[in-house]
Short mmCIF file of C-alpha atoms in Angstrom, two decimals:
data_model
loop_
_atom_site.label_atom_id
_atom_site.label_comp_id
_atom_site.label_asym_id
_atom_site.label_seq_id
_atom_site.Cartn_x
_atom_site.Cartn_y
_atom_site.Cartn_z
CA UNK A 272 0.00 0.00 0.00
CA UNK A 273 2.77 2.41 0.94
CA UNK A 274 4.59 1.43 -2.24
CA UNK A 275 1.59 2.42 -4.36
CA UNK A 276 1.50 5.84 -2.73
CA UNK A 277 5.26 6.21 -3.17
CA UNK A 278 5.02 5.43 -6.88
CA UNK A 279 2.35 8.11 -7.36
CA UNK A 280 4.39 10.69 -5.48
CA UNK A 281 7.65 9.79 -7.24
CA UNK A 282 5.98 10.01 -10.64
CA UNK A 283 4.60 13.44 -9.86
CA UNK A 284 7.59 15.02 -8.17
CA UNK A 285 9.87 13.56 -10.82
CA UNK A 286 7.50 14.79 -13.54
CA UNK A 287 7.60 11.49 -15.38
CA UNK A 288 4.16 10.14 -16.11
CA UNK A 289 4.06 6.35 -16.59
CA UNK A 290 3.20 5.53 -20.18
CA UNK A 291 0.44 3.14 -19.22
CA UNK A 292 -1.37 5.99 -17.47
CA UNK A 293 -1.63 7.97 -20.72
CA UNK A 294 -2.62 5.26 -23.16
CA UNK A 295 -6.28 5.56 -22.29
CA UNK A 296 -6.51 9.13 -23.55
CA UNK A 297 -7.93 8.42 -27.00
CA UNK A 298 -10.47 5.88 -25.79
CA UNK A 299 -11.53 8.15 -22.91
CA UNK A 300 -12.06 11.08 -25.25
CA UNK A 301 -13.90 8.72 -27.61
CA UNK A 302 -16.31 7.63 -24.90
CA UNK A 303 -17.06 11.28 -24.07
CA UNK A 304 -17.53 12.46 -27.63
CA UNK A 305 -19.37 9.34 -28.79
CA UNK A 306 -21.39 8.03 -25.84
CA UNK A 307 -23.61 5.91 -28.10
CA UNK A 308 -20.70 3.96 -29.62
CA UNK A 309 -19.78 2.01 -26.50
CA UNK A 310 -16.43 0.98 -25.04
CA UNK A 311 -15.88 -1.87 -27.48
CA UNK A 312 -16.31 0.36 -30.50
CA UNK A 313 -13.96 2.96 -29.03
CA UNK A 314 -11.34 0.30 -28.44
CA UNK A 315 -11.60 -1.25 -31.93
CA UNK A 316 -12.31 1.87 -34.00
CA UNK A 317 -15.50 0.28 -35.37
CA UNK A 318 -17.89 3.19 -35.96
CA UNK A 319 -20.80 4.06 -38.14
CA UNK A 320 -19.73 5.17 -41.59
CA UNK A 321 -19.85 8.95 -41.75
CA UNK A 322 -18.49 9.53 -45.26
CA UNK A 323 -15.16 9.48 -46.96
CA UNK A 324 -13.89 12.81 -45.59
CA UNK A 325 -14.61 14.85 -48.73
CA UNK A 326 -12.31 17.54 -49.94
CA UNK A 327 -8.56 17.78 -49.71
CA UNK A 328 -5.89 20.06 -48.22
CA UNK A 329 -5.53 23.80 -48.04
CA UNK A 330 -5.57 26.12 -45.06
CA UNK A 331 -1.91 27.07 -44.89
CA UNK A 332 -2.07 27.39 -41.10
CA UNK A 333 -4.20 30.54 -40.88
CA UNK A 334 -7.51 28.72 -40.48
CA UNK A 335 -10.34 30.98 -39.35
CA UNK A 336 -8.02 33.68 -37.94
CA UNK A 337 -7.87 36.53 -40.49
CA UNK A 338 -5.27 38.47 -38.48
CA UNK A 339 -1.68 37.65 -39.43
CA UNK A 340 0.54 39.14 -36.67
CA UNK A 341 4.02 40.35 -37.63
CA UNK A 342 3.56 38.82 -41.05
CA UNK A 343 3.76 35.24 -39.70
CA UNK A 344 0.50 33.26 -39.73
CA UNK A 345 2.00 30.78 -37.25
CA UNK A 346 2.46 33.36 -34.45
CA UNK A 347 -0.44 33.33 -31.94
CA UNK A 348 -2.06 36.71 -31.41
CA UNK A 349 -1.70 36.90 -27.61
CA UNK A 350 -0.63 35.03 -24.47
CA UNK A 351 -1.47 34.92 -20.78
CA UNK A 352 0.96 37.14 -18.84
CA UNK A 353 -0.30 36.73 -15.29
CA UNK A 354 -3.10 35.05 -13.36
CA UNK A 355 -4.35 35.49 -9.81
CA UNK A 356 -6.63 32.63 -8.77
CA UNK A 357 -8.57 32.09 -5.56
CA UNK A 358 -10.46 28.84 -5.05
CA UNK A 359 -12.50 27.64 -2.09
CA UNK A 360 -13.82 24.07 -2.05
CA UNK A 361 -16.23 22.50 0.43
CA UNK A 362 -16.76 18.72 0.32
CA UNK A 363 -19.41 16.98 2.40
CA UNK A 364 -19.50 13.19 2.66
CA UNK A 365 -22.40 11.12 4.01
CA UNK A 366 -21.72 7.39 3.97
CA UNK A 367 -20.42 6.70 0.43
CA UNK A 368 -21.99 9.82 -1.06
CA UNK A 369 -19.80 12.85 -1.68
CA UNK A 370 -21.13 16.36 -2.45
CA UNK A 371 -18.80 19.19 -3.42
CA UNK A 372 -19.16 22.89 -3.98
CA UNK A 373 -16.44 25.27 -5.13
CA UNK A 374 -16.02 28.87 -6.19
CA UNK A 375 -13.11 29.99 -8.34
CA UNK A 376 -12.16 33.60 -9.10
CA UNK A 377 -9.51 34.36 -11.74
CA UNK A 378 -8.00 37.71 -12.70
CA UNK A 379 -5.99 37.37 -15.91
CA UNK A 380 -3.70 39.80 -17.74
CA UNK A 381 -3.19 39.33 -21.50
CA UNK A 382 -0.44 40.53 -23.81
CA UNK A 383 -2.86 42.48 -26.04
CA UNK A 384 -3.59 44.84 -23.12
CA UNK A 385 -6.91 43.28 -22.12
CA UNK A 386 -7.91 41.87 -18.72
CA UNK A 387 -10.48 39.20 -17.91
CA UNK A 388 -12.22 38.52 -14.62
CA UNK A 389 -13.89 35.14 -14.18
CA UNK A 390 -16.02 33.78 -11.37
CA UNK A 391 -17.39 30.24 -11.61
CA UNK A 392 -19.29 28.15 -9.08
CA UNK A 393 -19.34 24.38 -9.47
CA UNK A 394 -21.56 21.88 -7.68
CA UNK A 395 -21.05 18.15 -7.96
CA UNK A 396 -22.00 14.85 -6.43
CA UNK A 397 -20.75 11.30 -6.58
CA UNK A 398 -19.55 8.27 -4.71
CA UNK A 399 -16.29 7.50 -2.95
CA UNK A 400 -14.61 4.64 -1.09
CA UNK A 401 -11.23 4.05 0.55
CA UNK A 402 -9.08 1.46 2.26
CA UNK A 403 -6.17 2.00 4.64
CA UNK A 404 -3.40 -0.20 5.97
CA UNK A 405 -0.65 0.08 8.55
CA UNK A 406 2.92 0.25 7.32
CA UNK A 407 4.60 -3.00 8.29
CA UNK A 408 6.59 -2.56 11.49
CA UNK A 409 5.19 0.91 12.17
CA UNK A 410 1.56 0.09 12.96
CA UNK A 411 1.91 0.90 16.64
CA UNK A 412 3.51 4.24 15.80
CA UNK A 413 0.71 5.38 13.52
CA UNK A 414 2.44 4.68 10.21
CA UNK A 415 -0.28 4.10 7.62
CA UNK A 416 -1.16 4.51 3.96
CA UNK A 417 -4.55 5.04 2.34
CA UNK A 418 -5.93 4.66 -1.16
CA UNK A 419 -9.26 6.10 -2.22
CA UNK A 420 -11.32 6.41 -5.37
CA UNK A 421 -13.99 8.94 -6.31
CA UNK A 422 -16.43 9.37 -9.18
CA UNK A 423 -18.03 12.81 -9.43
CA UNK A 424 -20.47 14.48 -11.78
CA UNK A 425 -21.54 18.09 -11.65
CA UNK A 426 -22.21 21.39 -13.34
CA UNK A 427 -20.85 24.89 -13.20
CA UNK A 428 -22.13 28.41 -13.75
CA UNK A 429 -20.79 31.89 -13.40
CA UNK A 430 -19.61 34.83 -15.41
CA UNK A 431 -16.61 36.26 -17.20
CA UNK A 432 -16.03 39.93 -17.86
CA UNK A 433 -13.68 41.39 -20.47
CA UNK A 434 -11.97 44.72 -19.75
CA UNK A 435 -10.82 46.17 -23.06
CA UNK A 436 -12.37 49.64 -23.13
CA UNK A 437 -9.10 51.54 -22.79
CA UNK A 438 -7.48 51.87 -26.21
CA UNK A 439 -4.59 54.36 -26.11
CA UNK A 440 -2.58 52.70 -28.86
CA UNK A 441 -0.03 51.48 -26.29
CA UNK A 442 -0.84 47.90 -25.10
CA UNK A 443 1.22 48.38 -21.93
CA UNK A 444 -0.74 51.49 -20.97
CA UNK A 445 -4.00 49.78 -21.92
CA UNK A 446 -3.12 46.89 -19.61
CA UNK A 447 -2.55 49.24 -16.67
CA UNK A 448 -5.86 51.05 -17.21
CA UNK A 449 -7.88 47.90 -17.87
CA UNK A 450 -6.40 46.20 -14.79
CA UNK A 451 -7.40 49.19 -12.64
CA UNK A 452 -10.96 48.91 -14.01
CA UNK A 453 -11.01 45.18 -13.27
CA UNK A 454 -9.94 45.74 -9.66
CA UNK A 455 -12.66 48.36 -9.18
CA UNK A 456 -15.24 46.01 -10.67
CA UNK A 457 -14.07 43.26 -8.30
CA UNK A 458 -14.75 45.56 -5.35
CA UNK A 459 -18.18 46.32 -6.79
CA UNK A 460 -19.00 42.60 -7.02
CA UNK A 461 -17.93 42.07 -3.41
CA UNK A 462 -20.06 44.98 -2.23
CA UNK A 463 -23.04 43.77 -4.27
CA UNK A 464 -22.74 40.30 -2.76
CA UNK A 465 -22.85 41.83 0.72
CA UNK A 466 -26.00 43.74 -0.21
CA UNK A 467 -27.67 40.62 -1.60
CA UNK A 468 -26.85 38.65 1.55
CA UNK A 469 -28.50 41.17 3.84
CA UNK A 470 -32.02 40.59 5.02
CA UNK A 471 -34.45 43.27 6.02
CA UNK A 472 -36.20 46.21 4.44
CA UNK A 473 -35.93 46.65 0.69
CA UNK A 474 -35.15 50.37 1.17
CA UNK A 475 -31.95 49.50 3.03
CA UNK A 476 -30.94 47.07 0.30
CA UNK A 477 -31.54 49.77 -2.31
CA UNK A 478 -29.31 52.18 -0.39
CA UNK A 479 -26.65 49.48 -0.08
CA UNK A 480 -26.86 48.80 -3.81
CA UNK A 481 -26.56 52.51 -4.58
CA UNK A 482 -23.29 52.79 -2.67
CA UNK A 483 -22.02 49.54 -4.18
CA UNK A 484 -22.70 50.95 -7.66
CA UNK A 485 -20.30 53.81 -6.97
CA UNK A 486 -17.46 51.31 -7.05
CA UNK A 487 -18.08 50.50 -10.73
CA UNK A 488 -15.34 51.57 -13.16
CA UNK A 489 -16.03 54.42 -15.58
CA UNK A 490 -15.77 52.03 -18.53
CA UNK A 491 -18.08 49.05 -17.96
CA UNK A 492 -16.71 45.62 -18.89
CA UNK A 493 -18.08 43.44 -21.65
CA UNK A 494 -19.97 40.47 -20.25
CA UNK A 495 -18.83 37.10 -21.54
CA UNK A 496 -21.28 35.07 -23.61
CA UNK A 497 -23.80 32.72 -22.07
CA UNK A 498 -22.31 29.22 -21.82
CA UNK A 499 -23.78 26.00 -20.38
CA UNK A 500 -21.11 24.01 -18.53
CA UNK A 501 -21.28 20.41 -17.33
CA UNK A 502 -18.46 18.47 -15.74
CA UNK A 503 -17.68 14.91 -14.69
CA UNK A 504 -14.63 13.79 -12.72
CA UNK A 505 -12.94 10.53 -11.83
CA UNK A 506 -10.34 10.71 -9.07
CA UNK A 507 -7.93 8.22 -7.50
CA UNK A 508 -5.77 9.30 -4.58
CA UNK A 509 -3.47 7.98 -1.90
CA UNK A 510 -1.52 9.33 1.05
CA UNK A 511 0.89 8.18 3.73
CA UNK A 512 0.81 9.36 7.34
CA UNK A 513 3.16 8.95 10.28
CA UNK A 514 2.45 9.77 13.89
CA UNK A 515 1.49 8.03 17.11
CA UNK A 516 -1.37 6.06 18.61
CA UNK A 517 -2.85 6.42 22.06
CA UNK A 518 -3.52 3.21 23.99
CA UNK A 519 -5.17 2.63 27.30
CA UNK A 520 -5.71 -0.30 29.63
CA UNK A 521 -9.04 -1.69 30.77
CA UNK A 522 -10.92 -0.96 33.97
CA UNK A 523 -8.82 -0.68 37.06
CA UNK A 524 -5.70 -0.10 35.02
CA UNK A 525 -5.58 -3.68 33.79
CA UNK A 526 -5.31 -4.66 30.16
CA UNK A 527 -8.23 -6.47 28.62
CA UNK A 528 -7.78 -9.93 27.28
CA UNK A 529 -7.15 -8.50 23.82
CA UNK A 530 -4.36 -6.19 24.98
CA UNK A 531 -4.26 -2.41 25.40
CA UNK A 532 -7.26 -0.56 24.05
CA UNK A 533 -6.75 1.67 21.00
CA UNK A 534 -8.02 5.14 22.02
CA UNK A 535 -7.02 7.27 19.06
CA UNK A 536 -4.13 8.77 17.11
CA UNK A 537 -2.39 11.91 15.93
CA UNK A 538 -0.49 11.92 12.65
CA UNK A 539 0.97 14.10 9.94
CA UNK A 540 0.87 13.60 6.19
CA UNK A 541 4.28 12.90 4.66
CA UNK A 542 3.27 12.01 1.09
CA UNK A 543 0.21 12.22 -1.12
CA UNK A 544 -0.71 11.67 -4.74
CA UNK A 545 -3.82 12.22 -6.84
CA UNK A 546 -4.80 11.27 -10.39
CA UNK A 547 -7.83 13.05 -11.85
CA UNK A 548 -9.71 12.79 -15.13
CA UNK A 549 -12.08 15.68 -15.86
CA UNK A 550 -14.46 16.09 -18.78
CA UNK A 551 -16.05 19.51 -19.31
CA UNK A 552 -18.71 20.18 -21.95
CA UNK A 553 -19.42 23.81 -22.88
CA UNK A 554 -22.27 25.03 -25.10
CA UNK A 555 -22.09 28.69 -26.10
CA UNK A 556 -25.43 30.41 -26.76
CA UNK A 557 -24.23 33.99 -27.38
CA UNK A 558 -21.02 35.79 -28.31
CA UNK A 559 -18.43 34.98 -31.01
CA UNK A 560 -18.66 31.23 -30.27
CA UNK A 561 -22.46 31.10 -30.33
CA UNK A 562 -23.68 27.77 -31.61
CA UNK A 563 -20.46 25.92 -30.76
CA UNK A 564 -19.94 23.00 -28.42
CA UNK A 565 -16.52 22.24 -26.92
CA UNK A 566 -15.40 19.10 -25.11
CA UNK A 567 -12.41 19.54 -22.80
CA UNK A 568 -10.72 16.38 -21.51
CA UNK A 569 -8.06 16.86 -18.81
CA UNK A 570 -5.81 14.27 -17.16
CA UNK A 571 -3.85 15.47 -14.11
CA UNK A 572 -1.44 13.72 -11.78
CA UNK A 573 -0.06 15.61 -8.80
CA UNK A 574 1.32 15.11 -5.33
CA UNK A 575 3.88 16.05 -2.72
CA UNK A 576 6.48 14.24 -0.67
CA UNK A 577 8.41 15.00 2.50
CA UNK A 578 7.39 16.30 5.90
CA UNK A 579 5.54 19.55 5.38
CA UNK A 580 5.21 18.96 1.65
CA UNK A 581 8.71 20.14 0.82
CA UNK A 582 8.56 18.81 -2.75
CA UNK A 583 5.52 19.17 -4.98
CA UNK A 584 4.78 18.44 -8.61
CA UNK A 585 1.98 18.30 -11.14
CA UNK A 586 1.62 17.17 -14.73
CA UNK A 587 -1.42 18.00 -16.85
CA UNK A 588 -2.47 16.88 -20.33
CA UNK A 589 -5.52 18.43 -21.98
CA UNK A 590 -7.42 18.06 -25.25
CA UNK A 591 -10.13 20.53 -26.31
CA UNK A 592 -12.27 19.80 -29.38
CA UNK A 593 -14.83 22.25 -30.79
CA UNK A 594 -17.80 21.40 -33.05
CA UNK A 595 -20.75 23.21 -34.54
CA UNK A 596 -23.42 22.34 -31.97
CA UNK A 597 -26.38 21.89 -34.32
CA UNK A 598 -24.35 19.76 -36.74
CA UNK A 599 -22.93 17.71 -33.88
CA UNK A 600 -26.37 17.01 -32.42
CA UNK A 601 -27.74 15.92 -35.79
CA UNK A 602 -24.74 13.68 -36.50
CA UNK A 603 -25.13 12.14 -33.05
CA UNK A 604 -28.80 11.49 -33.75
CA UNK A 605 -28.03 9.93 -37.14
CA UNK A 606 -25.13 7.84 -35.82
CA UNK A 607 -22.62 9.54 -38.11
CA UNK A 608 -19.04 10.58 -37.49
CA UNK A 609 -18.48 14.16 -36.37
CA UNK A 610 -16.54 16.99 -37.98
CA UNK A 611 -14.49 18.98 -35.46
CA UNK A 612 -13.69 22.59 -36.30
CA UNK A 613 -10.85 23.18 -33.84
CA UNK A 614 -8.37 21.16 -31.79
CA UNK A 615 -6.22 22.48 -28.95
CA UNK A 616 -3.66 20.32 -27.14
CA UNK A 617 -2.15 21.73 -23.94
CA UNK A 618 0.47 20.17 -21.68
CA UNK A 619 1.75 21.58 -18.41
CA UNK A 620 4.43 20.57 -15.92
CA UNK A 621 4.85 22.15 -12.51
CA UNK A 622 7.55 21.45 -9.92
CA UNK A 623 8.58 23.23 -6.74
CA UNK A 624 8.55 23.12 -2.99
CA UNK A 625 7.82 25.00 0.18
CA UNK A 626 6.80 24.78 3.79
CA UNK A 627 3.57 23.61 5.28
CA UNK A 628 1.98 20.99 7.44
CA UNK A 629 -1.16 18.85 7.36
CA UNK A 630 -2.03 16.95 10.52
CA UNK A 631 -4.89 14.81 11.74
CA UNK A 632 -6.01 13.79 15.18
CA UNK A 633 -8.53 11.08 16.00
CA UNK A 634 -10.31 9.41 18.88
CA UNK A 635 -11.96 5.99 18.99
CA UNK A 636 -15.16 5.05 20.78
CA UNK A 637 -15.50 1.39 19.97
CA UNK A 638 -15.94 1.02 16.22
CA UNK A 639 -16.80 4.73 15.86
CA UNK A 640 -13.95 7.14 15.08
CA UNK A 641 -13.82 10.93 15.19
CA UNK A 642 -11.09 12.64 13.15
CA UNK A 643 -10.20 16.32 13.06
CA UNK A 644 -7.58 17.62 10.66
CA UNK A 645 -6.15 20.78 9.23
CA UNK A 646 -3.07 22.53 8.01
CA UNK A 647 -1.66 25.15 5.71
CA UNK A 648 1.43 26.32 3.95
CA UNK A 649 2.90 27.96 0.90
CA UNK A 650 4.89 26.75 -2.09
CA UNK A 651 6.91 28.27 -4.89
CA UNK A 652 7.03 26.49 -8.20
CA UNK A 653 7.90 26.76 -11.86
CA UNK A 654 5.32 25.97 -14.56
CA UNK A 655 6.14 25.03 -18.15
CA UNK A 656 3.22 25.03 -20.60
CA UNK A 657 3.01 24.08 -24.27
CA UNK A 658 0.09 24.56 -26.64
CA UNK A 659 -0.74 23.34 -30.13
CA UNK A 660 -3.78 24.83 -31.88
CA UNK A 661 -5.31 23.58 -35.13
CA UNK A 662 -8.07 25.36 -37.04
CA UNK A 663 -9.80 22.63 -39.04
CA UNK A 664 -11.11 24.53 -42.07
CA UNK A 665 -11.50 21.60 -44.48
CA UNK A 666 -12.96 18.10 -44.40
CA UNK A 667 -9.62 16.33 -44.79
CA UNK A 668 -8.09 17.93 -41.68
CA UNK A 669 -11.31 17.47 -39.72
CA UNK A 670 -11.39 13.78 -40.61
CA UNK A 671 -7.75 13.37 -39.56
CA UNK A 672 -8.50 14.72 -36.08
CA UNK A 673 -11.72 12.73 -35.74
CA UNK A 674 -9.92 9.51 -36.73
CA UNK A 675 -7.28 10.21 -34.07
CA UNK A 676 -9.94 10.72 -31.40
CA UNK A 677 -11.51 7.41 -32.37
CA UNK A 678 -8.21 5.53 -32.63
CA UNK A 679 -8.72 4.76 -36.32
CA UNK A 680 -6.10 4.38 -39.04
CA UNK A 681 -2.46 4.91 -38.08
CA UNK A 682 -2.57 6.23 -34.49
CA UNK A 683 0.10 8.53 -33.12
CA UNK A 684 3.07 6.83 -31.43
CA UNK A 685 2.55 9.11 -28.46
CA UNK A 686 -1.07 8.95 -27.25
CA UNK A 687 -0.91 12.74 -26.90
CA UNK A 688 1.66 14.34 -29.26
CA UNK A 689 3.41 17.23 -27.54
CA UNK A 690 3.83 20.67 -29.18
CA UNK A 691 7.62 20.34 -28.88
CA UNK A 692 7.57 17.06 -30.80
CA UNK A 693 5.29 18.64 -33.43
CA UNK A 694 7.98 21.19 -34.27
CA UNK A 695 10.45 18.44 -35.23
CA UNK A 696 10.66 16.87 -38.67
CA UNK A 697 8.16 13.99 -38.74
CA UNK A 698 9.68 10.54 -39.09
CA UNK A 699 8.69 8.06 -41.79
CA UNK A 700 6.28 6.34 -39.37
CA UNK A 701 4.60 9.57 -38.20
CA UNK A 702 0.80 9.46 -37.94
CA UNK A 703 -1.50 11.74 -39.99
CA UNK A 704 -2.22 13.80 -36.86
CA UNK A 705 1.48 14.29 -36.11
CA UNK A 706 2.07 15.45 -39.69
CA UNK A 707 -0.91 17.80 -39.53
CA UNK A 708 0.30 19.35 -36.27
CA UNK A 709 3.74 19.86 -37.82
CA UNK A 710 2.41 21.40 -41.03
CA UNK A 711 -0.36 23.67 -39.72
CA UNK A 712 -0.40 23.83 -35.93
CA UNK A 713 0.23 27.05 -34.02
CA UNK A 714 2.84 25.90 -31.48
CA UNK A 715 3.88 27.92 -28.43
CA UNK A 716 5.81 27.50 -25.17
CA UNK A 717 5.62 29.55 -21.97
CA UNK A 718 7.19 29.47 -18.50
CA UNK A 719 5.77 30.89 -15.28
CA UNK A 720 6.82 31.39 -11.67
CA UNK A 721 4.01 30.60 -9.24
CA UNK A 722 3.34 31.22 -5.54
CA UNK A 723 0.59 29.25 -3.79
CA UNK A 724 -0.82 29.75 -0.29
CA UNK A 725 -3.33 27.24 1.07
CA UNK A 726 -5.13 26.07 4.19
CA UNK A 727 -7.36 23.11 4.97
CA UNK A 728 -9.73 22.03 7.74
CA UNK A 729 -11.69 18.80 8.06
CA UNK A 730 -13.94 16.83 10.39
CA UNK A 731 -14.95 13.20 10.00
CA UNK A 732 -17.09 10.72 11.94
CA UNK A 733 -16.63 7.16 10.78
CA UNK A 734 -17.26 3.51 11.49
CA UNK A 735 -14.34 1.14 11.06
CA UNK A 736 -13.37 -2.47 11.58
CA UNK A 737 -9.74 -3.56 11.96
CA UNK A 738 -8.57 -6.86 10.48
CA UNK A 739 -4.87 -7.29 11.13
CA UNK A 740 -3.03 -4.33 9.67
CA UNK A 741 -5.95 -3.36 7.41
CA UNK A 742 -8.78 -1.02 8.38
CA UNK A 743 -12.09 -1.26 6.56
CA UNK A 744 -14.85 1.21 7.13
CA UNK A 745 -16.78 4.21 5.88
CA UNK A 746 -17.60 7.73 6.93
CA UNK A 747 -20.89 8.41 8.61
CA UNK A 748 -20.32 12.11 8.02
CA UNK A 749 -17.42 14.27 6.92
CA UNK A 750 -16.73 17.84 5.86
CA UNK A 751 -13.53 19.15 4.27
CA UNK A 752 -12.79 22.80 3.41
CA UNK A 753 -9.80 23.88 1.32
CA UNK A 754 -8.82 27.43 0.37
CA UNK A 755 -6.08 28.18 -2.16
CA UNK A 756 -4.63 31.42 -3.52
CA UNK A 757 -2.26 31.10 -6.46
CA UNK A 758 -0.41 33.73 -8.47
CA UNK A 759 1.54 32.87 -11.59
CA UNK A 760 3.58 35.33 -13.65
CA UNK A 761 5.29 34.79 -16.97
CA UNK A 762 9.07 34.51 -16.93
CA UNK A 763 11.87 33.73 -19.37
CA UNK A 764 11.53 34.14 -23.11
CA UNK A 765 8.17 33.13 -24.62
CA UNK A 766 8.63 31.35 -27.93
CA UNK A 767 6.58 29.97 -30.80
CA UNK A 768 7.45 27.74 -33.75
CA UNK A 769 7.58 29.32 -37.20
CA UNK A 770 6.33 27.55 -40.30
CA UNK A 771 8.36 24.66 -41.75
CA UNK A 772 11.73 25.82 -43.13
CA UNK A 773 14.23 24.12 -45.43
CA UNK A 774 14.52 20.52 -44.36
CA UNK A 775 11.10 20.63 -42.71
CA UNK A 776 12.11 21.76 -39.20
CA UNK A 777 10.15 24.48 -37.41
CA UNK A 778 12.57 26.62 -35.39
CA UNK A 779 11.50 28.26 -32.15
CA UNK A 780 11.73 32.08 -32.19
CA UNK A 781 10.79 34.98 -29.93
CA UNK A 782 7.05 35.36 -29.48
CA UNK A 783 6.85 39.12 -29.95
CA UNK A 784 3.08 39.29 -29.48
CA UNK A 785 3.73 37.88 -26.01
CA UNK A 786 6.97 39.63 -24.99
CA UNK A 787 6.07 43.20 -26.01
CA UNK A 788 3.94 43.75 -22.87
CA UNK A 789 5.04 43.13 -19.28
CA UNK A 790 2.71 41.87 -16.53
CA UNK A 791 1.76 44.29 -13.77
CA UNK A 792 2.35 43.08 -10.18
CA UNK A 793 -0.91 42.79 -8.24
#
């Protein structure tokens, strides 16, 4: 058991994801995009015939983006310079049922001088189970490891506001002015929330709202389009704890026939690891993406090791596929293959360390246990992100991507081709998707420094039965609250890959649309 936890932590901190953990990407995406096809069809590539793919090549890399920055159609128009994120998550567990609620607020600075503010609330529910075991030789000292699994489904709602009203002709100056407007609007939202939470006479609420309205910026933001969001998650986690147990004798100070009585424990977490698969479906009803549906599949593995979490790491792989919603729904109804319009592949690696502690104390009353835990800390880390974007403006390219999602034809050697690999000259055995990414993909790489502060508090009441070194049981009731504040700021030299040159290679050059504006400290 401890070995399983150690493998998860080592894989994360070492930023080396086991290959067998990534091979399910295509089939998992398939099952999300084609729920009527079934697991067997996704595994074999046996699907309803949706046509021969139609017309051939073209595109040249520009796709649907008419703006050609700096004369190079392969240079993305903008990048994320800085992001401040605050997230609070509350999880309630009753028996095997888990209910979660979270609120996330993001303030983002972009290299074109614009600022976005996003606030999303997610609510989910699912089932969970776990098993724990003592570490051989350390059972009496509280050494234990635990594995758990969770399946969650949920939905999210919220709003995003775009601050782009200041247009001085200088993107750096625009960023300063738009950021100031965003901060004022944030204060307005906070004040409005306080007014809405007050009970009493409507006149007082009107007065409160009047004063809250004074906090609005002079230039109102543009409200993001209306989007329906649904989300499902599958999570597997494990952790290792080390501490001490409290034992007591029977009545009159004498041990019972079964030995000293186990009264409780106190322990600290020394290692943890989590693997998560998220699927988000977004339908846009208004705005520039009105009538589009996007499926976002994310696989994340993360964890920390060492007392106080001195070493942390995270690796993320994400695929986002966009379709015309009406066409997609009709194709789904008719059992035909789909025609994606856009593909975005994003990979991210984060590694760092810092101080912190997470401890847990428990007391036993027969088979019933009461556990109270909490902790907090801060970490500093480095984040490396890579992105490949494909605009699928013809049937041939669309079919290539759809075949990859379904595992048909000649699949890619790497279940998820990385943007860095896409810039290299494709080998003779390269898949159609790998060649398409090399020929037409917009490839970019960014590095960030990040600071994260967090705290956690939990309470659990459970029922457990010990059998040797194993403990089997379930929670009667539990509540866990986590708060995290994370700031990441771009660092180093942002780069993108130009179009194929002599010999076919795509050299990495300075991303001027990203480096011309500097983030503003918040």
